[in-house]
XYZ file of C-alpha atoms in Angstrom:
412
model
C 0.000 0.000 0.000
C 2.833 2.395 0.862
C 4.518 1.756 -2.498
C 1.218 2.312 -4.355
C 0.692 5.661 -2.657
C 4.245 6.737 -3.477
C 3.695 5.704 -7.118
C 0.589 7.883 -7.352
C 2.420 10.746 -5.648
C 5.229 10.514 -8.187
C 2.833 10.487 -11.129
C 1.199 13.689 -9.822
C -2.171 12.570 -11.233
C -4.201 12.518 -8.052
C -7.406 14.393 -7.312
C -6.662 18.122 -7.112
C -8.003 19.777 -3.977
C -6.125 22.965 -4.916
C -5.085 24.473 -8.233
C -2.263 26.999 -8.390
C -1.893 29.320 -11.400
C 1.221 31.447 -11.462
C 4.361 32.597 -13.182
C 6.844 29.892 -14.074
C 9.563 30.288 -12.998
C 8.620 32.181 -9.849
C 9.894 31.930 -6.289
C 6.411 32.434 -4.842
C 4.749 29.907 -7.153
C 7.420 27.390 -6.207
C 6.924 28.106 -2.505
C 3.170 27.548 -2.723
C 3.598 24.267 -4.592
C 6.290 23.079 -2.198
C 4.166 23.904 0.852
C 1.127 22.087 -0.552
C 3.204 19.031 -1.368
C 4.929 18.950 2.019
C 1.599 19.381 3.809
C 0.206 16.460 1.788
C -2.443 18.540 -0.024
C -3.129 17.194 -3.562
C -2.754 20.051 -6.018
C -2.241 20.917 -9.660
C -0.223 23.727 -11.214
C -0.659 25.706 -14.442
C 1.759 28.312 -15.740
C -0.081 31.615 -16.172
C 0.954 31.937 -19.822
C 0.007 28.368 -20.791
C -3.276 27.461 -22.529
C -4.455 25.664 -19.378
C -3.437 28.618 -17.210
C -5.245 31.199 -19.352
C -8.330 28.984 -19.498
C -8.333 28.529 -15.718
C -7.957 32.269 -15.063
C -10.808 33.065 -17.450
C -13.020 30.453 -15.797
C -12.218 31.859 -12.349
C -12.812 35.458 -13.454
C -9.272 36.600 -12.638
C -7.576 38.801 -15.219
C -4.236 40.568 -15.509
C -1.389 40.806 -13.075
C 1.408 38.406 -12.254
C 0.425 37.403 -8.734
C -0.278 33.704 -8.088
C -3.877 32.527 -7.905
C -5.002 29.639 -5.709
C -8.349 27.963 -6.430
C -9.879 25.475 -3.989
C -12.194 22.576 -4.728
C -15.122 24.382 -3.026
C -14.935 27.362 -5.395
C -12.857 29.641 -3.175
C -10.418 31.789 -5.180
C -7.443 33.484 -3.501
C -5.246 36.032 -5.276
C -1.686 36.338 -3.966
C -2.563 34.654 -0.645
C -0.253 34.181 2.306
C 0.455 30.643 3.461
C -1.876 31.224 6.416
C -4.628 32.413 4.030
C -4.425 29.133 2.133
C -4.445 27.128 5.366
C -7.476 28.977 6.709
C -9.360 28.420 3.435
C -8.614 24.704 3.756
C -10.157 24.689 7.234
C -6.926 24.609 9.234
C -6.695 26.549 12.507
C -4.358 29.524 12.255
C -5.111 30.846 15.750
C -5.046 29.037 19.091
C -8.003 28.633 21.415
C -8.321 30.608 24.652
C -7.736 27.566 26.862
C -4.568 26.867 28.846
C -3.002 23.704 27.409
C -1.031 21.165 29.375
C 1.690 21.337 26.740
C 2.346 23.466 23.663
C 4.828 22.235 21.060
C 6.550 24.671 18.727
C 7.504 22.978 15.459
C 6.112 19.978 13.583
C 9.224 18.186 12.430
C 9.782 14.569 13.552
C 10.561 15.610 17.153
C 7.579 17.944 17.468
C 5.167 15.512 15.830
C 6.329 12.715 18.133
C 5.769 14.949 21.157
C 2.282 15.829 19.868
C 1.359 12.181 19.298
C 2.582 10.989 22.702
C 1.277 14.019 24.572
C -2.232 13.786 23.153
C -2.354 9.982 23.377
C -1.469 10.140 27.073
C -4.274 12.535 27.915
C -2.467 15.871 27.913
C -4.319 18.769 26.313
C -1.888 19.442 23.479
C -1.343 22.155 20.888
C 1.384 22.141 18.266
C 2.422 25.052 16.096
C 3.988 24.908 12.636
C 4.958 27.996 10.692
C 5.720 26.304 7.358
C 5.244 22.585 6.663
C 5.062 19.269 8.469
C 8.209 17.215 8.718
C 10.836 19.949 8.924
C 13.967 19.156 6.935
C 13.034 15.464 7.001
C 9.799 16.383 5.235
C 11.758 17.387 2.132
C 13.429 13.964 1.834
C 12.259 12.003 -1.180
C 13.043 8.642 0.431
C 14.285 7.824 3.942
C 15.533 4.250 3.778
C 17.069 3.761 7.220
C 14.051 4.576 9.391
C 12.908 1.666 11.546
C 9.927 -0.252 10.184
C 10.111 0.912 6.557
C 12.427 -1.584 4.803
C 11.700 -0.119 1.375
C 11.935 3.449 2.608
C 9.385 6.175 3.227
C 9.212 9.721 1.923
C 9.430 12.576 4.373
C 5.992 13.798 3.264
C 4.434 10.386 3.914
C 6.052 9.968 7.328
C 5.083 13.471 8.434
C 1.546 13.075 7.085
C 0.999 9.868 9.031
C 2.369 11.435 12.224
C 0.145 14.514 11.835
C -2.912 12.281 11.335
C -2.027 10.342 14.496
C -1.681 13.511 16.550
C -4.962 14.884 15.188
C -6.863 11.645 15.849
C -5.634 11.679 19.449
C -7.006 15.202 19.846
C -4.004 17.503 19.473
C -4.805 20.935 18.030
C -2.583 22.192 15.235
C -2.054 25.927 14.675
C -0.550 26.661 11.269
C 1.302 29.586 9.768
C 1.248 31.752 12.892
C 4.887 31.903 13.911
C 6.006 32.057 17.544
C 7.825 35.335 18.195
C 8.522 35.224 21.943
C 8.295 33.050 25.051
C 7.364 34.369 28.491
C 6.564 32.775 31.852
C 4.563 34.003 34.837
C 2.347 32.502 37.536
C 3.206 28.954 36.487
C 2.040 29.488 32.889
C 4.180 29.784 29.762
C 2.985 32.185 27.084
C 3.946 31.888 23.457
C 3.444 35.156 21.609
C 2.507 34.665 17.950
C 3.060 36.771 14.851
C -0.549 38.010 14.679
C -0.521 39.174 18.312
C -2.394 36.190 19.729
C -0.969 34.024 22.530
C -0.786 30.351 23.390
C -0.967 29.609 27.113
C 0.449 26.319 28.362
C 1.729 24.813 31.588
C 4.704 23.341 29.716
C 6.349 23.990 26.350
C 8.384 21.799 24.022
C 10.643 23.637 21.555
C 11.093 21.629 18.363
C 11.719 24.340 15.776
C 14.552 22.484 14.065
C 16.973 24.058 11.634
C 17.037 25.440 8.112
C 19.645 25.137 5.383
C 22.259 27.847 5.319
C 22.253 30.278 2.412
C 24.929 30.083 -0.270
C 25.533 33.806 -0.153
C 26.165 34.046 -3.920
C 24.292 37.118 -5.126
C 23.789 35.968 -8.716
C 22.222 32.720 -7.502
C 20.069 34.183 -4.738
C 18.338 36.196 -7.463
C 17.256 32.898 -9.056
C 15.737 31.222 -5.987
C 12.575 29.516 -7.206
C 13.782 29.831 -10.797
C 16.190 26.930 -10.839
C 17.829 27.503 -7.446
C 16.221 25.722 -4.503
C 16.985 25.288 -0.822
C 16.054 21.732 0.048
C 15.604 18.490 -1.819
C 13.402 19.899 -4.598
C 10.820 17.101 -4.705
C 8.424 19.456 -6.502
C 10.926 20.269 -9.243
C 12.517 16.869 -9.880
C 10.224 15.799 -12.726
C 10.592 19.186 -14.428
C 14.317 18.422 -14.794
C 13.757 15.339 -16.908
C 16.600 15.067 -19.405
C 18.435 18.134 -18.045
C 21.481 18.481 -15.739
C 21.263 19.227 -12.017
C 23.729 20.149 -9.287
C 23.372 19.259 -5.588
C 25.431 21.138 -2.988
C 26.136 19.334 0.273
C 27.621 16.186 1.746
C 25.026 15.078 4.301
C 22.174 12.589 4.147
C 19.708 15.140 2.796
C 22.051 15.880 -0.109
C 22.523 12.173 -0.768
C 18.788 11.533 -0.801
C 18.254 14.497 -3.111
C 20.921 13.292 -5.536
C 19.470 9.776 -5.641
C 15.973 11.130 -6.288
C 17.040 13.631 -8.935
C 19.025 10.937 -10.748
C 15.715 9.302 -11.710
C 14.857 12.312 -13.862
C 17.898 14.483 -14.610
C 20.298 13.626 -17.414
C 23.187 14.045 -14.996
C 23.582 15.012 -11.327
C 26.742 16.611 -9.978
C 27.177 16.518 -6.197
C 29.443 19.337 -4.989
C 31.213 18.765 -1.656
C 33.598 21.201 0.029
C 35.410 18.462 1.974
C 37.373 15.505 0.587
C 35.032 12.733 1.755
C 31.386 11.807 2.280
C 32.056 9.285 5.025
C 31.974 11.770 7.901
C 28.515 13.157 7.136
C 26.587 10.676 4.940
C 25.209 7.233 5.748
C 26.994 4.357 4.053
C 23.876 3.128 2.234
C 23.550 6.504 0.508
C 27.236 6.593 -0.398
C 26.861 3.172 -2.050
C 23.716 4.289 -3.838
C 25.446 7.350 -5.270
C 28.536 5.400 -6.287
C 26.484 2.905 -8.290
C 24.305 5.510 -10.030
C 25.528 5.890 -13.599
C 24.482 9.525 -13.943
C 25.749 10.871 -10.599
C 29.203 12.397 -10.216
C 30.681 13.581 -6.896
C 33.119 16.512 -6.979
C 35.204 16.822 -3.795
C 36.880 20.014 -2.538
C 34.722 22.079 -4.874
C 32.367 24.974 -4.110
C 29.746 26.948 -6.018
C 30.837 30.551 -6.579
C 28.477 31.826 -9.273
C 25.883 31.088 -11.888
C 23.169 32.611 -13.983
C 20.820 32.347 -16.906
C 18.161 34.202 -18.845
C 15.238 34.383 -16.421
C 16.106 31.052 -14.844
C 19.192 29.037 -13.975
C 21.173 27.751 -16.946
C 24.679 27.332 -15.555
C 26.710 27.382 -12.351
C 30.335 28.228 -11.713
C 32.393 25.771 -9.662
C 35.729 26.516 -8.042
C 38.310 23.894 -7.157
C 39.343 24.739 -3.598
C 42.817 23.248 -4.141
C 43.819 24.872 -7.427
C 41.497 27.877 -7.431
C 40.399 27.056 -10.982
C 36.831 28.103 -11.857
C 34.784 26.256 -14.461
C 31.301 26.722 -15.840
C 28.910 23.766 -16.019
C 25.395 23.549 -17.407
C 22.664 23.240 -14.768
C 18.885 23.542 -14.981
C 18.544 23.040 -11.251
C 20.740 23.801 -8.236
C 19.690 22.220 -4.930
C 21.412 23.585 -1.845
C 21.589 21.424 1.285
C 24.486 22.818 3.277
C 24.877 23.185 7.011
C 22.109 24.265 9.302
C 20.978 27.266 11.311
C 18.540 26.822 14.225
C 15.247 28.737 14.443
C 15.865 30.315 17.841
C 16.123 34.097 17.429
C 12.642 34.362 18.928
C 13.966 32.838 22.165
C 16.360 35.714 22.878
C 16.349 36.399 26.624
C 14.070 33.459 27.407
C 16.330 30.390 27.411
C 20.075 29.937 27.189
C 21.564 29.138 23.770
C 25.075 28.298 22.651
C 27.215 30.465 20.368
C 25.556 29.003 17.255
C 22.018 29.541 18.558
C 21.217 25.957 19.593
C 19.178 25.591 22.786
C 21.138 24.362 25.809
C 19.479 21.677 27.951
C 20.269 19.583 31.020
C 22.278 22.169 32.967
C 22.353 22.762 36.722
C 20.721 19.479 37.672
C 17.849 19.849 35.217
C 16.454 16.940 33.206
C 18.354 16.058 30.026
C 15.936 17.876 27.712
C 14.903 20.740 30.011
C 16.077 24.245 29.122
C 17.134 26.980 31.523
C 13.465 28.009 31.803
C 11.625 25.645 34.101
C 8.900 23.653 32.329
C 10.334 24.335 28.880
C 12.020 21.492 26.989
C 13.936 21.349 23.698
C 14.067 18.354 21.355
C 15.447 17.412 17.970
C 17.873 19.345 15.817
C 17.320 22.646 17.642
C 18.876 21.221 20.830
C 22.601 21.653 21.422
C 24.346 18.284 21.228
C 21.482 16.433 19.542
C 22.039 13.632 17.029
C 20.840 14.862 13.643
C 18.752 11.819 12.699
C 14.999 11.321 12.334
C 14.912 8.368 14.726
C 16.705 10.239 17.511
C 14.430 13.266 17.031
C 11.348 11.055 17.375
C 12.865 9.476 20.476
C 13.535 12.860 22.067
C 9.992 13.983 21.312
C 8.549 10.981 23.150
C 10.982 11.340 26.076
C 10.047 15.005 26.441
C 6.435 14.029 27.093
C 7.555 11.824 29.972
C 9.488 14.784 31.382
C 6.452 17.049 30.897
C 4.359 14.588 32.928
C 6.938 14.665 35.716
C 7.091 18.453 35.661
C 3.302 18.871 35.737
C 2.957 16.347 38.546
C 5.482 18.265 40.622
C 3.876 21.641 39.929
C 0.175 20.856 40.122
C-alpha cells in the first residue's frame, strides 16, 4: 500500500483539492507548490501563460497581473494569498483557542510531531504550532531508507503526514502559519506570543523548531531562488528536470537523498562537496547508492561561486578549492543542502543558547531535555548536542512528554 501511494504521488495525477496558477519560474509559485506538497495537499499547477493557465484564469474570473492565484475545490479563489490564508481556506486553525493547554509544542518536524502524538495519546491537552510545513527538513526527503519499520523506505511527506494524522486523531490541536515570536513565563504558565498578536498559554512547552539550510551567499544565484535555485531536496521540481542536468550542494544525508531522487529524472547530477570525503557526514547506504548511479558524479573540494541564466538558472560556476580554478557547467537546477541554522532568534532572553544559537538543555541538575526556563524542553535538531537523525528526534519527542508529565505532577 505504501509503495502504491508513493507511485501515485510521483505520477502527480491525483485528485486536485487545490489548483495553483502562477508565473513559471517564480519563487512564490514554487513556494506555494512546495508547501502544498509537504503538507500532503493534492494540487495541480498551471503556468499563467500556458493554454491551461489562461483557461483557468478566465473560468475563475481573474484577469491581468502576475500574482499567483489559488483555487480550492469548493470554489474559493485566492489572489496572492499568504500561506496562512491558504491554510485557513482549507479549514486549518491559524489561531489558538483561549484555553490553557497542558503542553504546547513549537515545530512539527519529527521531534515535534512525536511529542504531539505521545502528549495527546497520554491525555495531555496538546497544541502544536507549525509555521511552514510538516516534517521539517526530514519532510523534504524524497526517500528515507534507514528509518525503523520501513524496509523499502518512506518519503518525508508520507512519514510526516501519518504522524500529523495520528496527533490529530488523538485530539491535538494544530495551529498553522502563525509563527512564535517570543516566550514568556509568569504565575506557572508559559505564554507563546505569535506573529498576529495572539498568545498560546500552556503549563509546559516543548521547543522543536529544528533548523534550516544555510544560504549560499552568492548574489547571482540568490536572485534565481525559485527559478532553478532551490533550498532543500526539490521534490516538486525533480520531474521538471527530466533530461536536463542538475547540481546538488552538500555532503550530508539530505544531499545524498536528493541526488538519488534527482538521478531518476535528470540527465546528470553533480554533487558538490567542500570536503574531501562523504564518510563523515553521509550514511553508508547513501554513499553506495550514489557510487552505483551511472548519472551521478561527486566533486570533492569544490564549491559553487556563481551562476546565472536568462530568467532562470542555466549554468553554475564551480571553483576547485585546491587549485582555485573556476569552471562553468550547465545546470537547470541547483539544490542547496548545506549546514544548518537553528530557528531560535525568537527565544532571545528566554532560554540559554550556545554560540551558534542551539538551545542548551540539562544544565544545573535539570532533566536532560529541560532548558534553563523551568517547564520548557527542547528536542530534535534545535537542541545543542542532539544527534541529527529522524529516529533520535522522534525518540527525544517521546521522552520530552515523559518529562512534561513529571514536571506537571510536581507543579500541580
